[in-house]
Amino acid sequence: MKDAVRRVESELLPSPRPVINATGIVLHTNLGRAVLSEEAIAAVVETARRYTNLELDLTRGARGSRMAHVEPILTELLDTEAALVVNNNAAAMLLALNTFSLGKEAIVSRGQLVEIGGSFRIPEILERAGAVLREVGTTNKTRLQDYERAIGPRTGLLLRVHPSNFAMVGFTEEATREALVALARKRKLTLLEDLGSGALIDFSRWGLPAEPQARDALRQGVPIVCFSGDKLLGGPQAGILAGKRSLIQALRANPMARALRADKLTLAALVATLRLYRDPKKLERAIPTLRMLSEPESEVRERASRLLHAIPDVHASQSRAEVVACTTEVGGGAMPLARVPSYALALRPARGKLEDLARSLRTGPDPVIGRIESGRLLLDLRTVERDELPKLAQAVVRALEEEP
């Protein structure tokens, strides 16, 4: 009977539905990656509620471009000539490869032929874009001479891909960005750099690895870059292309650009997010992704302690609940070697199985997603907001009461 009631209730719930992310993974792909700022949420609500000037130039009273809303701030922040937004970074890659390397070779290092989320692979994107893959070098070593020897009459572009979701260590070598920029200029070729996670600031200030920044790549002469909007940037799902005006114009002229364009809600959220980058002093508190990654351990521990104290003693002792130090990942295919210190509420049910407790938390009225580690169910507080604590405590008590 209980299962039947839950099935009926689930039919009445919104879908997708909100969950409490207690995994500690800030950019959890299965949970929607970046949580939007309050400013971005307000912009989405206002844009969804009313008609907008999405493609209307209010001054001229004539049709305008939806890129007019986002391109000025992107060019300002990135110090570049032009920019274009599509619906995700895979789409940005697809559009760029189809525009600059249709029927021609795209030269890329073997060590950069990455697989991104959902089993999408760079070689397959190249194929679908109509480009011909030309691998150079070896898995662990690719030198500038490898690119030089591969260039010929059929070459369409040079492709540089940041391996943001894995790392190679040991006996490795890669041609530098500066060297590839010089080679592309010398041979009059387009160099496209896929930066992956979309860092607009230096994350080393928080003890995290420094991710390549779009502004740096463009200043160093890369003619066109692409990156994600919903990872380290902290905005909505989007693919951002930026660089030389002539190259961006070529992308816009490609009929595929219309099929891949971003909608009005995405643009509203992205513009609101990007505007926050104008004020570095408020940035890390305003954008949830940056706030979670930069938050001091002491504040995370304090939330974990509050959660423990919110659980009645009988349930806390029943589950052998305790606050423990732990580490987690950034997620979203970013910073694969980074481990972020955190604190979690660890649960060890006295009778039932850990998997059953995790399932009860997932399937409750307020779904909670934790992680099983070292024989404990961890509820990591780095990704739990303070105002979620009451619901989280109620969910834990409810799950423990359902134990056999």
Coordinates of C-alpha atoms in Angstrom, one line a residue:
M1 CA 0.0 0.0 0.0
K2 CA 2.8 2.4 0.9
D3 CA 4.5 1.8 -2.5
A4 CA 1.1 2.5 -4.3
V5 CA 0.7 5.8 -2.4
R6 CA 4.2 6.8 -3.4
R7 CA 3.6 6.0 -7.0
V8 CA 0.5 8.2 -7.1
E9 CA 2.2 11.0 -5.3
S10 CA 5.2 10.9 -7.7
E11 CA 2.8 11.4 -10.6
L12 CA 1.7 14.7 -9.0
L13 CA 5.2 16.0 -8.4
P14 CA 7.1 18.3 -10.7
S15 CA 9.6 16.7 -13.0
P16 CA 12.5 17.2 -12.9
R17 CA 12.2 17.8 -9.2
P18 CA 14.4 19.5 -6.7
V19 CA 16.8 17.3 -4.7
I20 CA 19.2 18.0 -1.8
N21 CA 22.7 17.4 -3.0
A22 CA 24.6 15.9 -0.1
T23 CA 27.2 14.3 -2.3
G24 CA 29.6 17.1 -1.8
I25 CA 30.2 17.2 -5.6
V26 CA 29.7 20.9 -6.5
L27 CA 29.2 20.4 -10.3
H28 CA 27.3 17.1 -10.2
T29 CA 26.3 16.3 -13.8
N30 CA 23.4 14.0 -12.9
L31 CA 22.0 16.7 -10.6
G32 CA 22.1 19.5 -13.1
R33 CA 25.7 20.9 -12.6
A34 CA 25.8 24.6 -11.5
V35 CA 23.2 26.0 -9.2
L36 CA 22.2 29.5 -10.5
S37 CA 22.7 32.7 -8.5
E38 CA 19.7 34.6 -7.2
E39 CA 20.3 37.2 -9.8
A40 CA 20.2 34.6 -12.6
I41 CA 17.0 33.0 -11.2
A42 CA 15.3 36.4 -11.0
A43 CA 16.2 37.1 -14.6
V44 CA 14.9 33.7 -15.8
V45 CA 11.6 34.2 -13.9
E46 CA 11.1 37.7 -15.3
T47 CA 12.0 36.6 -18.8
A48 CA 9.6 33.6 -18.6
R49 CA 6.8 35.6 -17.2
R50 CA 6.6 38.3 -19.9
Y51 CA 7.3 39.1 -23.5
T52 CA 10.8 40.4 -24.1
N53 CA 12.9 42.2 -26.7
L54 CA 14.7 38.9 -27.5
E55 CA 15.1 39.7 -31.2
L56 CA 13.8 43.3 -31.3
D57 CA 16.0 46.4 -31.5
L58 CA 14.0 48.8 -29.4
T59 CA 15.8 51.9 -30.7
R60 CA 15.2 51.1 -34.4
G61 CA 11.9 49.3 -33.9
A62 CA 13.2 46.6 -36.2
R63 CA 14.3 43.0 -35.9
G64 CA 17.5 42.6 -33.9
S65 CA 19.8 39.8 -32.8
R66 CA 19.5 37.7 -29.6
M67 CA 23.3 37.9 -29.3
A68 CA 23.0 41.6 -28.7
H69 CA 22.0 40.9 -25.1
V70 CA 25.1 38.7 -24.3
E71 CA 27.8 39.6 -26.7
P72 CA 28.8 43.0 -25.3
I73 CA 29.4 41.7 -21.8
L74 CA 31.3 38.6 -23.1
T75 CA 33.6 40.8 -25.2
E76 CA 34.1 43.1 -22.2
L77 CA 35.0 40.3 -19.8
L78 CA 37.1 38.4 -22.3
D79 CA 38.7 41.5 -23.9
T80 CA 38.0 40.1 -27.4
E81 CA 36.3 41.2 -30.6
A82 CA 33.2 39.0 -30.8
A83 CA 31.3 36.2 -29.2
L84 CA 28.5 33.7 -29.8
V85 CA 26.4 31.5 -27.5
V86 CA 24.9 28.1 -28.4
N87 CA 23.2 25.5 -26.2
N88 CA 26.3 23.7 -24.8
N89 CA 30.0 23.3 -25.4
A90 CA 29.6 20.2 -27.5
A91 CA 27.4 22.2 -29.8
A92 CA 30.0 25.0 -29.9
M93 CA 32.6 22.4 -31.0
L94 CA 30.3 20.9 -33.5
L95 CA 29.5 24.3 -35.0
A96 CA 33.2 25.4 -35.1
L97 CA 34.4 22.2 -36.7
N98 CA 31.6 22.2 -39.3
T99 CA 32.4 25.8 -40.2
F100 CA 36.2 25.7 -40.4
S101 CA 36.9 22.1 -41.2
L102 CA 34.0 20.7 -43.3
G103 CA 35.5 18.0 -45.6
K104 CA 39.0 19.0 -44.4
E105 CA 41.4 17.7 -41.7
A106 CA 41.3 18.8 -38.1
I107 CA 44.7 18.2 -36.6
V108 CA 44.6 17.2 -32.9
S109 CA 47.0 15.5 -30.5
R110 CA 46.2 11.9 -29.6
G111 CA 46.5 12.8 -25.9
Q112 CA 43.6 15.3 -26.3
L113 CA 41.1 12.9 -27.9
V114 CA 38.9 13.0 -24.8
E115 CA 35.5 11.5 -24.0
I116 CA 33.1 13.9 -22.4
G117 CA 30.0 13.2 -20.4
G118 CA 27.4 10.7 -21.8
S119 CA 30.1 8.8 -23.8
F120 CA 30.4 11.6 -26.4
R121 CA 33.9 11.5 -27.8
I122 CA 35.9 14.2 -29.7
P123 CA 36.5 11.9 -32.7
E124 CA 32.8 11.3 -33.0
I125 CA 32.0 15.0 -32.8
L126 CA 34.6 15.6 -35.5
E127 CA 33.0 13.0 -37.7
R128 CA 29.4 14.3 -37.3
A129 CA 30.7 17.8 -38.0
G130 CA 32.0 16.6 -41.4
A131 CA 35.6 17.1 -40.4
V132 CA 38.4 14.5 -41.0
L133 CA 40.3 13.6 -37.9
R134 CA 44.1 13.8 -38.2
E135 CA 45.8 12.5 -35.1
V136 CA 49.3 13.5 -34.3
G137 CA 51.9 12.5 -31.7
T138 CA 51.3 9.7 -29.1
T139 CA 49.1 9.4 -26.1
N140 CA 51.6 10.9 -23.8
K141 CA 53.9 13.0 -26.0
T142 CA 53.0 15.4 -28.9
R143 CA 55.5 17.9 -30.1
L144 CA 55.2 20.9 -32.4
Q145 CA 57.0 19.0 -35.1
D146 CA 54.1 16.5 -35.2
Y147 CA 51.7 19.3 -36.1
E148 CA 54.0 20.7 -38.6
R149 CA 54.5 17.4 -40.4
A150 CA 50.7 16.8 -40.5
I151 CA 49.8 20.1 -42.2
G152 CA 49.0 19.8 -45.9
P153 CA 46.5 20.9 -48.6
R154 CA 43.6 19.2 -46.8
T155 CA 44.2 20.8 -43.4
G156 CA 41.2 22.8 -42.2
L157 CA 42.2 23.8 -38.7
L158 CA 44.4 23.0 -35.7
L159 CA 42.5 21.9 -32.6
R160 CA 43.7 22.1 -29.0
V161 CA 41.6 20.5 -26.3
H162 CA 42.0 21.0 -22.6
P163 CA 41.7 17.5 -21.0
S164 CA 39.6 18.8 -18.1
N165 CA 38.2 15.5 -17.0
F166 CA 41.4 13.5 -16.7
A167 CA 45.1 14.1 -16.1
M168 CA 48.3 12.6 -17.4
V169 CA 51.4 12.6 -15.3
G170 CA 54.9 11.2 -15.7
F171 CA 56.6 11.0 -19.1
T172 CA 54.5 13.6 -20.9
E173 CA 54.9 16.5 -23.3
E174 CA 52.5 18.8 -25.2
A175 CA 53.1 21.6 -27.7
T176 CA 52.5 24.9 -25.9
R177 CA 49.7 27.2 -26.7
E178 CA 52.2 29.9 -27.8
A179 CA 53.9 27.5 -30.2
L180 CA 50.6 26.5 -31.8
V181 CA 49.5 30.1 -32.1
A182 CA 52.7 30.9 -34.0
L183 CA 52.4 27.8 -36.2
A184 CA 48.7 28.6 -37.1
R185 CA 49.7 32.2 -38.0
K186 CA 52.7 31.0 -40.1
R187 CA 50.6 28.5 -42.0
K188 CA 47.5 30.7 -42.2
L189 CA 45.3 28.2 -40.4
T190 CA 42.5 28.6 -37.7
L191 CA 43.4 27.4 -34.2
L192 CA 40.4 26.4 -32.1
E193 CA 41.0 25.8 -28.4
D194 CA 38.4 24.0 -26.4
L195 CA 38.9 25.2 -22.8
G196 CA 36.2 22.9 -21.4
S197 CA 35.0 24.0 -18.0
G198 CA 34.8 27.8 -18.6
A199 CA 37.0 29.4 -15.9
L200 CA 36.9 33.1 -15.9
I201 CA 38.9 33.6 -12.7
D202 CA 42.0 32.1 -11.1
F203 CA 40.9 29.2 -8.8
S204 CA 44.3 28.9 -7.2
R205 CA 43.3 31.6 -4.7
W206 CA 41.4 28.9 -2.9
G207 CA 44.1 26.3 -3.1
L208 CA 42.5 24.6 -6.2
P209 CA 44.4 23.9 -9.5
A210 CA 44.6 26.8 -11.9
E211 CA 42.3 26.1 -14.9
P212 CA 43.0 27.7 -18.3
Q213 CA 41.1 31.0 -18.6
A214 CA 39.5 32.2 -21.8
R215 CA 40.8 35.7 -21.4
D216 CA 44.4 34.4 -21.2
A217 CA 44.1 32.2 -24.2
L218 CA 42.7 35.0 -26.3
R219 CA 45.3 37.5 -25.1
Q220 CA 48.0 34.9 -26.1
G221 CA 46.7 34.9 -29.6
V222 CA 44.3 32.0 -29.9
P223 CA 41.9 33.3 -32.6
I224 CA 38.8 31.4 -31.3
V225 CA 38.0 29.5 -28.0
C226 CA 35.0 27.7 -26.7
F227 CA 33.9 26.7 -23.2
S228 CA 30.9 25.7 -21.0
G229 CA 28.6 28.1 -19.2
D230 CA 27.3 25.6 -16.6
K231 CA 30.5 24.4 -15.0
L232 CA 33.2 26.6 -13.3
L233 CA 31.6 29.7 -14.8
G234 CA 28.6 29.0 -12.6
G235 CA 25.8 29.8 -15.1
P236 CA 23.2 27.9 -17.2
Q237 CA 24.0 25.2 -19.7
A238 CA 25.5 27.0 -22.7
G239 CA 28.4 26.8 -25.1
I240 CA 30.4 30.1 -25.5
L241 CA 32.5 30.9 -28.5
A242 CA 34.7 34.0 -28.5
G243 CA 37.5 35.4 -30.6
K244 CA 38.2 37.2 -33.9
R245 CA 35.2 39.0 -35.4
S246 CA 35.6 37.4 -38.8
L247 CA 35.6 33.9 -37.3
I248 CA 32.5 34.5 -35.2
Q249 CA 30.7 36.0 -38.2
A250 CA 31.5 32.8 -40.1
L251 CA 30.0 30.8 -37.3
R252 CA 26.8 32.9 -37.3
A253 CA 26.5 32.5 -41.1
N254 CA 26.5 28.7 -40.8
P255 CA 22.8 27.4 -41.0
M256 CA 23.6 25.0 -38.2
A257 CA 23.9 28.0 -35.8
R258 CA 20.1 28.4 -35.8
A259 CA 19.6 24.8 -34.8
L260 CA 22.1 25.1 -31.9
R261 CA 21.2 28.6 -30.6
A262 CA 20.4 29.3 -27.0
D263 CA 16.9 30.2 -25.9
K264 CA 15.7 33.3 -24.1
L265 CA 15.8 31.7 -20.6
T266 CA 19.4 30.6 -21.1
L267 CA 20.5 34.0 -22.3
A268 CA 18.8 35.8 -19.4
A269 CA 20.5 33.5 -16.9
L270 CA 23.9 33.8 -18.6
V271 CA 23.8 37.6 -18.8
A272 CA 22.8 37.9 -15.2
T273 CA 25.7 35.5 -14.2
L274 CA 28.3 37.3 -16.3
R275 CA 27.3 40.7 -14.8
L276 CA 28.3 39.4 -11.4
Y277 CA 31.9 39.0 -12.7
R278 CA 32.1 42.8 -12.9
D279 CA 32.4 42.9 -9.1
P280 CA 35.2 40.5 -7.9
K281 CA 34.6 41.4 -4.2
K282 CA 31.1 40.0 -4.3
L283 CA 31.7 37.3 -6.8
E284 CA 32.4 34.3 -4.7
R285 CA 29.4 34.9 -2.4
A286 CA 27.0 35.6 -5.3
I287 CA 27.7 32.6 -7.5
P288 CA 26.8 29.3 -5.7
T289 CA 29.5 27.3 -7.5
L290 CA 32.2 29.7 -6.4
R291 CA 30.8 30.0 -2.9
M292 CA 30.8 26.2 -2.4
L293 CA 34.3 25.8 -3.7
S294 CA 35.7 28.6 -1.7
E295 CA 33.8 28.2 1.6
P296 CA 36.1 27.7 4.6
E297 CA 36.1 24.2 6.2
S298 CA 35.0 25.6 9.5
E299 CA 31.7 26.8 8.0
V300 CA 31.0 23.4 6.4
R301 CA 31.8 21.7 9.8
E302 CA 29.4 24.1 11.6
R303 CA 26.6 23.0 9.2
A304 CA 27.4 19.4 9.7
S305 CA 27.2 19.8 13.5
R306 CA 23.9 21.6 13.2
L307 CA 22.5 18.8 11.2
L308 CA 23.7 16.2 13.8
H309 CA 22.0 18.2 16.6
A310 CA 18.8 18.5 14.6
I311 CA 18.4 14.7 14.7
P312 CA 16.8 13.3 17.9
D313 CA 19.3 11.4 20.1
V314 CA 17.4 8.2 19.7
H315 CA 17.9 8.3 15.9
A316 CA 21.4 9.6 16.1
S317 CA 22.5 6.7 18.4
Q318 CA 20.4 4.2 16.3
S319 CA 22.3 5.2 13.2
R320 CA 25.6 5.8 15.0
A321 CA 25.6 9.3 13.4
E322 CA 28.7 11.4 13.7
V323 CA 30.4 14.3 12.0
V324 CA 33.5 13.3 10.0
A325 CA 36.1 15.1 7.9
C326 CA 36.2 14.0 4.3
T327 CA 37.2 15.1 0.8
T328 CA 35.1 15.5 -2.3
E329 CA 35.5 16.4 -6.0
V330 CA 34.8 19.5 -8.0
G331 CA 32.8 17.5 -10.5
G332 CA 31.5 18.3 -14.0
G333 CA 34.7 17.0 -15.6
A334 CA 36.7 19.8 -14.0
M335 CA 40.0 19.6 -12.0
P336 CA 40.2 15.8 -12.0
L337 CA 43.1 15.7 -9.4
A338 CA 41.6 18.3 -7.0
R339 CA 40.2 17.1 -3.7
V340 CA 38.2 19.6 -1.7
P341 CA 38.3 19.3 2.1
S342 CA 34.8 19.0 3.6
Y343 CA 32.7 17.6 6.5
A344 CA 29.8 15.2 6.4
L345 CA 27.3 13.5 8.6
A346 CA 28.2 9.8 8.6
L347 CA 25.4 7.3 9.1
R348 CA 25.8 3.6 9.9
P349 CA 22.4 2.0 10.3
A350 CA 22.2 -0.5 13.1
R351 CA 19.9 -3.0 11.3
G352 CA 19.3 -2.3 7.6
K353 CA 21.7 -2.0 4.7
L354 CA 23.4 1.2 3.7
E355 CA 21.9 0.8 0.2
D356 CA 18.4 0.7 1.7
L357 CA 19.0 3.8 3.7
A358 CA 20.4 5.6 0.7
R359 CA 17.3 4.5 -1.3
S360 CA 14.9 5.7 1.4
L361 CA 16.6 9.1 1.3
R362 CA 16.5 9.3 -2.5
T363 CA 12.8 8.4 -2.7
G364 CA 11.4 10.5 0.1
P365 CA 9.3 13.6 -0.3
D366 CA 12.5 15.7 -0.3
P367 CA 15.0 13.5 -2.1
V368 CA 18.4 13.5 -0.6
I369 CA 21.4 12.2 -2.6
G370 CA 24.4 11.2 -0.5
R371 CA 27.4 8.9 -1.2
I372 CA 28.4 5.5 0.3
E373 CA 32.1 5.5 1.3
S374 CA 34.1 3.2 3.6
G375 CA 31.1 1.5 5.0
R376 CA 29.2 4.7 5.8
L377 CA 26.5 6.8 4.1
L378 CA 28.0 10.3 4.0
L379 CA 25.9 13.4 3.8
D380 CA 28.4 16.0 2.7
L381 CA 27.5 19.5 3.8
R382 CA 29.7 21.4 1.3
T383 CA 26.9 21.2 -1.2
V384 CA 24.0 21.7 1.3
E385 CA 22.7 25.2 1.9
R386 CA 21.9 26.4 5.4
D387 CA 18.2 26.8 4.5
E388 CA 18.1 23.1 3.4
L389 CA 19.1 21.8 6.9
P390 CA 15.6 21.4 8.3
K391 CA 14.4 19.4 5.3
L392 CA 17.6 17.3 5.4
A393 CA 17.1 16.5 9.1
Q394 CA 13.5 15.5 8.5
A395 CA 14.5 13.3 5.6
V396 CA 17.1 11.5 7.7
V397 CA 14.7 10.9 10.6
R398 CA 12.0 9.7 8.1
A399 CA 14.5 7.3 6.4
L400 CA 15.7 5.9 9.7
E401 CA 12.2 5.3 10.9
E402 CA 11.5 3.2 7.8
E403 CA 14.4 0.9 8.6
P404 CA 13.3 -2.8 9.1

